[in-house]
PDB file of C-alpha atoms in Angstrom:
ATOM      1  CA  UNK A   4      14.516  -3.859  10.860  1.00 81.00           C
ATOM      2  CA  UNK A   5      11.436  -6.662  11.269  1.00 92.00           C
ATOM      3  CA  UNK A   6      10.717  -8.409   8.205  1.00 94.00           C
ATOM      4  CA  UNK A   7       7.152  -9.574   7.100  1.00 94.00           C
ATOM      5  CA  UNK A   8       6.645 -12.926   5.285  1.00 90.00           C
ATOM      6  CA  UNK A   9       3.061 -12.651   4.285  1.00 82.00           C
ATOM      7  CA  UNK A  10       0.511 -14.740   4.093  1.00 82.00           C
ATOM      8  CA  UNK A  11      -1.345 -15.558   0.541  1.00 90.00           C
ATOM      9  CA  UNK A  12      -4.735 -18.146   1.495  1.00 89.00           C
ATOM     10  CA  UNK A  13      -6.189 -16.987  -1.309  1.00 92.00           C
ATOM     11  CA  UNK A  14      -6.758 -13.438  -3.625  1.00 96.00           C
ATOM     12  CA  UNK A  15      -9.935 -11.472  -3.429  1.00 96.00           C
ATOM     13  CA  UNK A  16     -12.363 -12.396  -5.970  1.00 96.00           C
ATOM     14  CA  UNK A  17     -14.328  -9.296  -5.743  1.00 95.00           C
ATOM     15  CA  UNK A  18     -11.041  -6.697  -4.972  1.00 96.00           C
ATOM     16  CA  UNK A  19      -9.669  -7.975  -8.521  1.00 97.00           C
ATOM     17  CA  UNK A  20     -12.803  -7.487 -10.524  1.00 95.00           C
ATOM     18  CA  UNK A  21     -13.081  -3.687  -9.209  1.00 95.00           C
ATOM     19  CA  UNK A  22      -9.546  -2.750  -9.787  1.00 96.00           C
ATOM     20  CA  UNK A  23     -10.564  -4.458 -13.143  1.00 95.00           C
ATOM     21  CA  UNK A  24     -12.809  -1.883 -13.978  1.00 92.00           C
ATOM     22  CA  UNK A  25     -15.787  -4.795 -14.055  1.00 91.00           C
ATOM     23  CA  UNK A  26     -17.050  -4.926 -11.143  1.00 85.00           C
ATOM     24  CA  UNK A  27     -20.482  -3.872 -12.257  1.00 80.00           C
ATOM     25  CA  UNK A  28     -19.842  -6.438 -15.302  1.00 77.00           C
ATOM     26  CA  UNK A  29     -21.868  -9.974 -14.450  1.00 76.00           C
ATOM     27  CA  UNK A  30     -21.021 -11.432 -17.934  1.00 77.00           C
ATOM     28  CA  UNK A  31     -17.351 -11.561 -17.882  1.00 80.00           C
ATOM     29  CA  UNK A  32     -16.097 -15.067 -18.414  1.00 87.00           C
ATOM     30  CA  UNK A  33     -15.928 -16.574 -15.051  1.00 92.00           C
ATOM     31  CA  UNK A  34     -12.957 -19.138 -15.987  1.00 94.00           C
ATOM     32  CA  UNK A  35     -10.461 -16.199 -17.194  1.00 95.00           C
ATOM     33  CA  UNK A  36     -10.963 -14.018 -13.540  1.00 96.00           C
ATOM     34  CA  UNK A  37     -10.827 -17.586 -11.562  1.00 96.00           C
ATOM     35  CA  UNK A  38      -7.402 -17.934 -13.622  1.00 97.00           C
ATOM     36  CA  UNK A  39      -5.894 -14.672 -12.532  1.00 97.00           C
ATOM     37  CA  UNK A  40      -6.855 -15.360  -8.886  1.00 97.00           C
ATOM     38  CA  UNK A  41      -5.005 -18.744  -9.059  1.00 97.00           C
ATOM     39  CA  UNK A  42      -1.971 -17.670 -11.345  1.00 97.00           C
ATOM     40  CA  UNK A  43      -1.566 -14.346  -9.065  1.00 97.00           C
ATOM     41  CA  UNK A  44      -1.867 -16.941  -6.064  1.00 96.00           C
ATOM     42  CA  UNK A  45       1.030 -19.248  -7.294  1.00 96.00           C
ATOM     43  CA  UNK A  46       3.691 -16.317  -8.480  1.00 97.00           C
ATOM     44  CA  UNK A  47       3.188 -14.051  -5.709  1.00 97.00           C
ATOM     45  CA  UNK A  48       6.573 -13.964  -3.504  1.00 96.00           C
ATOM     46  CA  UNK A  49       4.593 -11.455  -0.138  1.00 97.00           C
ATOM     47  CA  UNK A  50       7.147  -9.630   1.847  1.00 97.00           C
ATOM     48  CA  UNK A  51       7.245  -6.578   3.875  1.00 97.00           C
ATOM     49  CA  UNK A  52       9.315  -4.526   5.777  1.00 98.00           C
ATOM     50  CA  UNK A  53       8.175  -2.296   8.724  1.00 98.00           C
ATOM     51  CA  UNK A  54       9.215   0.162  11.794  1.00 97.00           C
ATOM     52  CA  UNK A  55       8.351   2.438  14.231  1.00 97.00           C
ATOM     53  CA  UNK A  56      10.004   5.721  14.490  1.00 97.00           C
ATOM     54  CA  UNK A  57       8.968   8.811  16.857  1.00 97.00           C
ATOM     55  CA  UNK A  58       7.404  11.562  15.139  1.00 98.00           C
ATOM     56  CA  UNK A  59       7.784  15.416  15.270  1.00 97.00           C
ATOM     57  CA  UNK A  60       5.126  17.267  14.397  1.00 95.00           C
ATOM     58  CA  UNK A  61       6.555  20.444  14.890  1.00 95.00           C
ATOM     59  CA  UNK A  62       9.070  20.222  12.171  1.00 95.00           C
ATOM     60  CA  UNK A  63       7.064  17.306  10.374  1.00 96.00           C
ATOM     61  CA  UNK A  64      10.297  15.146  10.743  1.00 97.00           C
ATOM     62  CA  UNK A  65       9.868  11.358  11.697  1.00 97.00           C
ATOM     63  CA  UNK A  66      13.051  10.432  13.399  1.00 96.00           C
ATOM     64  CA  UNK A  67      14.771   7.737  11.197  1.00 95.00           C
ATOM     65  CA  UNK A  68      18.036   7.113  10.074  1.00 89.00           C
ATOM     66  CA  UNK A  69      18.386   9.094   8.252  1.00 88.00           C
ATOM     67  CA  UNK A  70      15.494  11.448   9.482  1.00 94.00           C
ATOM     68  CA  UNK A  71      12.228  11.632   7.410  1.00 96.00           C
ATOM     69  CA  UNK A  72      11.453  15.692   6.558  1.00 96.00           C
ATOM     70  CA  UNK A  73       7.569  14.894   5.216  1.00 96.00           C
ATOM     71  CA  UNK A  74       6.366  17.724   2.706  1.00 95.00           C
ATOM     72  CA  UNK A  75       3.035  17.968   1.366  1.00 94.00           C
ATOM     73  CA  UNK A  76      -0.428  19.587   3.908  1.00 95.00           C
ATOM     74  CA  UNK A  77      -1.961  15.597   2.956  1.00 95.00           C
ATOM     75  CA  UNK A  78       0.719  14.184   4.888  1.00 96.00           C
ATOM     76  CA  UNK A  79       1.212  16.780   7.325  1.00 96.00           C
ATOM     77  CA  UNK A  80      -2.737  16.438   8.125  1.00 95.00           C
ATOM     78  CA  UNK A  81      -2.634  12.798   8.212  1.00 95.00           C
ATOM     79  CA  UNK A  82      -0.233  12.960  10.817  1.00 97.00           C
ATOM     80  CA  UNK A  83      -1.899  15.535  12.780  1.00 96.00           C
ATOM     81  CA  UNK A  84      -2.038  14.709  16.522  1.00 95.00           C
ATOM     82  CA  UNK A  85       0.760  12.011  16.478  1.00 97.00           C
ATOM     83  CA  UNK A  86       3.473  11.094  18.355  1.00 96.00           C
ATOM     84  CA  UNK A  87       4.491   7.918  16.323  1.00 98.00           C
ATOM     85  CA  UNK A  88       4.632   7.279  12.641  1.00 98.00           C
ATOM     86  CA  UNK A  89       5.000   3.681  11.214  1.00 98.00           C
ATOM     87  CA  UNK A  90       6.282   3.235   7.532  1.00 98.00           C
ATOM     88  CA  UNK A  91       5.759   0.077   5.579  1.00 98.00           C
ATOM     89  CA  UNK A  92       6.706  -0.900   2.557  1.00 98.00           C
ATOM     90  CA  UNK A  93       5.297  -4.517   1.166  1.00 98.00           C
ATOM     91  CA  UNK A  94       6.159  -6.334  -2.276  1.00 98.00           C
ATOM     92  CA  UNK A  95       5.010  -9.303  -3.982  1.00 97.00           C
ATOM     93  CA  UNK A  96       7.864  -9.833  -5.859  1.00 97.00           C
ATOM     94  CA  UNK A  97       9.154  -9.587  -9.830  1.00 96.00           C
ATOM     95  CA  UNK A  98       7.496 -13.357 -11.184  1.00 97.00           C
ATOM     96  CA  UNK A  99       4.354 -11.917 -11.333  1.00 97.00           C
ATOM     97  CA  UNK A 100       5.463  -8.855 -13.277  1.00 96.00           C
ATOM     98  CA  UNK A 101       6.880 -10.624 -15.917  1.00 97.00           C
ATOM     99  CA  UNK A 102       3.729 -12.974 -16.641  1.00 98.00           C
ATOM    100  CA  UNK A 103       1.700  -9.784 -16.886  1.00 98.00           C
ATOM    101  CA  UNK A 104       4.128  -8.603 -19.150  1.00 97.00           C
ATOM    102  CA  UNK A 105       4.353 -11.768 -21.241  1.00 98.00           C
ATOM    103  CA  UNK A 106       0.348 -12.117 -21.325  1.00 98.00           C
ATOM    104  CA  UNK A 107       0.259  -8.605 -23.178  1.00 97.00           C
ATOM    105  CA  UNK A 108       3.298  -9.263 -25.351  1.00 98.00           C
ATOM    106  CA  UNK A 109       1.550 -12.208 -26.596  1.00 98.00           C
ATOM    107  CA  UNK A 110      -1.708 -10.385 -26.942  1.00 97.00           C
ATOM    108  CA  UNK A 111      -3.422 -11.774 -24.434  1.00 97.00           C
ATOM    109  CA  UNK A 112      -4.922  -8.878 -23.109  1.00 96.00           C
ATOM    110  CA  UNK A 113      -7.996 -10.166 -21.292  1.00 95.00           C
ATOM    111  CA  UNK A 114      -5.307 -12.640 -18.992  1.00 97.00           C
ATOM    112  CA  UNK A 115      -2.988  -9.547 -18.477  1.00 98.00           C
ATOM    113  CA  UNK A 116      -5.460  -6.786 -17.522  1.00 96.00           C
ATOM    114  CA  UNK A 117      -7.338  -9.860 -15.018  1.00 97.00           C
ATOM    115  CA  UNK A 118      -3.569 -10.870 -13.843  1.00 98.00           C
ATOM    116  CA  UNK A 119      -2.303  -7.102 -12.992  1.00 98.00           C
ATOM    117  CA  UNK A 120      -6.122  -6.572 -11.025  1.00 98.00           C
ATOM    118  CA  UNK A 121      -5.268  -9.307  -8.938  1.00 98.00           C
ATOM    119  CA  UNK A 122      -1.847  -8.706  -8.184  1.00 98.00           C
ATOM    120  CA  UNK A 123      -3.202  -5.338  -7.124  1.00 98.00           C
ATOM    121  CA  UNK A 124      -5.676  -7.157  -4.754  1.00 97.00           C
ATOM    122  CA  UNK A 125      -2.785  -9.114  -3.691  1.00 97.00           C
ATOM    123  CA  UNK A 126      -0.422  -6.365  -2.742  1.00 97.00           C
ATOM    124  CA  UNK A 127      -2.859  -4.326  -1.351  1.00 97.00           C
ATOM    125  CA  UNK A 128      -3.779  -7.473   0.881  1.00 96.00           C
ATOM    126  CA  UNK A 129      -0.108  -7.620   2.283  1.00 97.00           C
ATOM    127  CA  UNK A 130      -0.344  -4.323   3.031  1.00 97.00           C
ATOM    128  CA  UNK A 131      -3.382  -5.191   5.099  1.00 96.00           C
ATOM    129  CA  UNK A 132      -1.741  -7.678   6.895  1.00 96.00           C
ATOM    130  CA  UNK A 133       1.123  -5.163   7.790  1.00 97.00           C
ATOM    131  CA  UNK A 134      -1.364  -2.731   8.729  1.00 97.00           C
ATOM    132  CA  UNK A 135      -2.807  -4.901  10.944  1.00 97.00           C
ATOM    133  CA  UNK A 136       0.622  -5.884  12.455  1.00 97.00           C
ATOM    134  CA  UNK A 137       1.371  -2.049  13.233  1.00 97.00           C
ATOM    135  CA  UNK A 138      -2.631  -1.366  14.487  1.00 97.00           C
ATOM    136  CA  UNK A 139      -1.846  -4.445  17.680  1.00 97.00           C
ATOM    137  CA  UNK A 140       1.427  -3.036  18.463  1.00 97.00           C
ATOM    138  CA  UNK A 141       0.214   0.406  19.040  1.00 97.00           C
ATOM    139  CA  UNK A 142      -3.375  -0.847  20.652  1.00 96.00           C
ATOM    140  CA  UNK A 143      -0.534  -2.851  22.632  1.00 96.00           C
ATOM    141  CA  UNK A 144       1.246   0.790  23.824  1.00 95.00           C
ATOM    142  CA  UNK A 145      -1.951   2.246  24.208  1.00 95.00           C
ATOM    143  CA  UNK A 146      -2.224   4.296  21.156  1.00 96.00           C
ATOM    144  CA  UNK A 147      -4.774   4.433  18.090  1.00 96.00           C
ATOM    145  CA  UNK A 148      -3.028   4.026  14.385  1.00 97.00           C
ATOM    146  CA  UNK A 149      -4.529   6.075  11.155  1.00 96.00           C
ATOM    147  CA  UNK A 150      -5.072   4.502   8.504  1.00 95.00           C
ATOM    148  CA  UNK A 151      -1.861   4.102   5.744  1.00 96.00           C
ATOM    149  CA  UNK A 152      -1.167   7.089   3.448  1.00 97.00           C
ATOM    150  CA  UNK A 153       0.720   6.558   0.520  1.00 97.00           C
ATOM    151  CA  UNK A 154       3.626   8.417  -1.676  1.00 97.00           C
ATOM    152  CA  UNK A 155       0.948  10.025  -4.028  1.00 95.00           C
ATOM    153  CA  UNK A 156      -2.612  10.154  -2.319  1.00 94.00           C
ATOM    154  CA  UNK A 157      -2.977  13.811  -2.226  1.00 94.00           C
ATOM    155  CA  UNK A 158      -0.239  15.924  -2.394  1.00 94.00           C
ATOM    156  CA  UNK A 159       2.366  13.283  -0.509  1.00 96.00           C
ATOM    157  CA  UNK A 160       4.815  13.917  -3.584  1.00 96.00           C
ATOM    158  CA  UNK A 161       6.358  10.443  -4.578  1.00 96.00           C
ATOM    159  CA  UNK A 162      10.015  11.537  -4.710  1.00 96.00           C
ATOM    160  CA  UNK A 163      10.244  10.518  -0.893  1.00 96.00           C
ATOM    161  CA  UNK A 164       9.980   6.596  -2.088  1.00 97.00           C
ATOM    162  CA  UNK A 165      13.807   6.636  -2.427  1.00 96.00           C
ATOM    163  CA  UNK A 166      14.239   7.913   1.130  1.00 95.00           C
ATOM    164  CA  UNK A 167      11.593   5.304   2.555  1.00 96.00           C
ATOM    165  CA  UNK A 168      12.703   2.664   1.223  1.00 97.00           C
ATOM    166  CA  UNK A 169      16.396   3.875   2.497  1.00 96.00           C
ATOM    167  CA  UNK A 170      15.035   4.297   5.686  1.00 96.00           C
ATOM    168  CA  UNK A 171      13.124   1.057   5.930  1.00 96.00           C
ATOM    169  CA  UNK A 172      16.173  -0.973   4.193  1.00 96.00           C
ATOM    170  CA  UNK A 173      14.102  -2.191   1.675  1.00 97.00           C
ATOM    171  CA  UNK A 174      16.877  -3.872  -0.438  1.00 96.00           C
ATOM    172  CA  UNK A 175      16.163  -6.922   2.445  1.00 96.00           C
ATOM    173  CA  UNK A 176      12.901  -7.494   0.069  1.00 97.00           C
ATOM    174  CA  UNK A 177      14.229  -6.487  -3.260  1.00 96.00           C
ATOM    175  CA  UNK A 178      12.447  -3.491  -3.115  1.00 98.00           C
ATOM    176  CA  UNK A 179      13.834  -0.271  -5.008  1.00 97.00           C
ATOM    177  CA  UNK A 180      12.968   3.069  -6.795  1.00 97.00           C
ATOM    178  CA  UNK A 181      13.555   4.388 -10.433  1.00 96.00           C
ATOM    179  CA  UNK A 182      15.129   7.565 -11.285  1.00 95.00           C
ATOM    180  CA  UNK A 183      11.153   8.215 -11.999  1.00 96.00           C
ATOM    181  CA  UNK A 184      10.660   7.268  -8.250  1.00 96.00           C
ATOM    182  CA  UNK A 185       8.386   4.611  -9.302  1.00 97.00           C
ATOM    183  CA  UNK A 186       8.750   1.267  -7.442  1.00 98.00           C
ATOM    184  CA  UNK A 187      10.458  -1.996  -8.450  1.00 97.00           C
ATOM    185  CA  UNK A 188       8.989  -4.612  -8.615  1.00 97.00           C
ATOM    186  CA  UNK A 189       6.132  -2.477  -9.926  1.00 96.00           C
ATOM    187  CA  UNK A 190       3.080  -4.310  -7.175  1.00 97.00           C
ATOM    188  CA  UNK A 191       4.609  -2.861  -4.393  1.00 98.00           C
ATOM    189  CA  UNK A 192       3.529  -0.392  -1.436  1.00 98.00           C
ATOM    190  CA  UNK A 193       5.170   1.850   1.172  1.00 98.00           C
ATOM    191  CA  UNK A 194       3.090   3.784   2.934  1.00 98.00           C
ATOM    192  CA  UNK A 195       3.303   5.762   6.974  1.00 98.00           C
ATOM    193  CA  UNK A 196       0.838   4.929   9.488  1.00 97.00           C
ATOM    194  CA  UNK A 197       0.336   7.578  12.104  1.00 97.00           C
ATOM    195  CA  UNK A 198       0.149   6.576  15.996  1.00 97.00           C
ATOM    196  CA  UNK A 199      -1.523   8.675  18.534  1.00 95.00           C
ATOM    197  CA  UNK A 200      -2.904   8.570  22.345  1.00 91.00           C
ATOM    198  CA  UNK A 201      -6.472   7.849  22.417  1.00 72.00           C
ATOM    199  CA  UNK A 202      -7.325  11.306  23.806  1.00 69.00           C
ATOM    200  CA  UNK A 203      -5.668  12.938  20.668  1.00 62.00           C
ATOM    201  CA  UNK A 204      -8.093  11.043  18.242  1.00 58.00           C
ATOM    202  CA  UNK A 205     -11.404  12.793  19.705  1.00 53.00           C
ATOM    203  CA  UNK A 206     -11.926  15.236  17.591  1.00 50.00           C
ATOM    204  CA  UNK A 207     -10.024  13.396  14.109  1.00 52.00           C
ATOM    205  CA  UNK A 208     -12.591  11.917  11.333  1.00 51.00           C
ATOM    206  CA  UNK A 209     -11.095   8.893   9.736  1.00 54.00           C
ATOM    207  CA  UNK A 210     -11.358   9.483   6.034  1.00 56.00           C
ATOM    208  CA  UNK A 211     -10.857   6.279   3.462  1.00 58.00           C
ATOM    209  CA  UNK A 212      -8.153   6.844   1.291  1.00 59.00           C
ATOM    210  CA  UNK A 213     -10.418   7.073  -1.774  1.00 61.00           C
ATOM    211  CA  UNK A 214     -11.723  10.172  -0.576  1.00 62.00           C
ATOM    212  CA  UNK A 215      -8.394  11.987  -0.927  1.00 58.00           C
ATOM    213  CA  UNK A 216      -7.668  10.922  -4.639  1.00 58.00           C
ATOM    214  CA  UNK A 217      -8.447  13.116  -7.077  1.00 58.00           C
ATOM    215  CA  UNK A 218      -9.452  10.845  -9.592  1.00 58.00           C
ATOM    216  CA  UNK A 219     -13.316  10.649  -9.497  1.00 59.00           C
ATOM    217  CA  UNK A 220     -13.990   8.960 -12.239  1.00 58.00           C
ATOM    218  CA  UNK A 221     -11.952   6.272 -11.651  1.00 58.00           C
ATOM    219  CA  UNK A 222     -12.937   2.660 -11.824  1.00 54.00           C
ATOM    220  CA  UNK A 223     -11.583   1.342  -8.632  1.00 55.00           C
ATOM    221  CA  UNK A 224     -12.838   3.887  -6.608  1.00 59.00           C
ATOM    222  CA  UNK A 225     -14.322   2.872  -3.431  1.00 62.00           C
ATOM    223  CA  UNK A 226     -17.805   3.824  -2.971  1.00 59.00           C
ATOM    224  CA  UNK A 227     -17.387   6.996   0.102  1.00 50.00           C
TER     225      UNK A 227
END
């Protein structure tokens, strides 16, 4: 199974302050975001895990060990037109956790809520790179990728994360699930990527994940 040792230059400035909820905020103290870039920065521990498995549409099945029975019309749809499906799954480890954990404890709220935006940005950028890893291997094959659906966007129900992780042997990265299916450490991703011929992606819109969330009102959402 290929193993991904990410690559942290540095953590996006303007990523954290809109899963902050203030990125419409110009007065926040500069020095206390700047802070949670660099301490998210030095604690972050990137790795991924990653493969490429045939896909059934038919039966919605992608073709792992053990085989992958997807359940949900989000996923399904997502997958529409494929012959491939990539899964990912990308962590930045436990150290980071714990300082968030220890800033609140402490009561220093302002440090925690800044430190758990950026180790959002940060996760979310590993997943990037991963993405980007899986979009030049299929561009390689000739196919097109979609763009990474997650355990949870729509109706993709999250009690699957056991069997991706299974699949994707995600213990290599320290990666588990709870008996609530929730991941640990908690800044983690999995995701599937869908692969399909160019001819098959005529007449499929790409849709940013944002658009499938329920959650309107919610502060990170991507303007659509």
């Amino acid at each position: 199974m290929p193993l991904y040792n990410g690559q942290l230059l540095n953590v996006s400035y303007d990523e954290t302050k809109r899963y902050a909820g203030i990125k419409s905020k110009d007065h926040f103290p500069e020095s206390s975001i700047q802070n949670a870039l660099l301490e998210a920065q030095l604690l972050a521990k990137p790795q991924g895990v990653y493969e490429i498995y045939s896909y059934n549409e038919l039966n919605q099945l992608i073709q792992s060990t053990p085989p992958l029975h997807l359940l949900g019309s989000s996923i399904t749809k997502h997958l529409a037109n494929c012959s491939y499906a990539a899964i990912i799954a990308v962590t930045i480890g436990e150290q980071v956790e714990t300082t968030i954990t220890n800033h609140f404890s402490t009561g220093n709220y302002t440090a925690g809520l800044l430190l758990d935006a950026a180790a959002t940005a940060t996760v979310e950028s590993i997943a990037d790179q991963v993405n980007h890893l899986i979009d030049s291997l299929a561009a390689k094959e000739g196919y097109a990728t979609t763009w990474r659906f997650s355990p949870g966007y729509g109706n993709w129900n999250i009690t699957i994360q056991r069997d991706l992780l299974t699949a994707l042997h995600a213990e290599a990265i320290g990666l588990t699930a709870t008996e609530s299916f929730m991941l640990q450490p908690r800044k983690s991703i999995t995701a599937a990527i869908g692969l399909r011929s160019k001819e098959r992606c005529q007449n499929v819109m790409p849709q940013p994940p944002c658009a499938t969330c329920a959650q309107k009102n919610c502060l990170a959402r991507k303007e659509i």
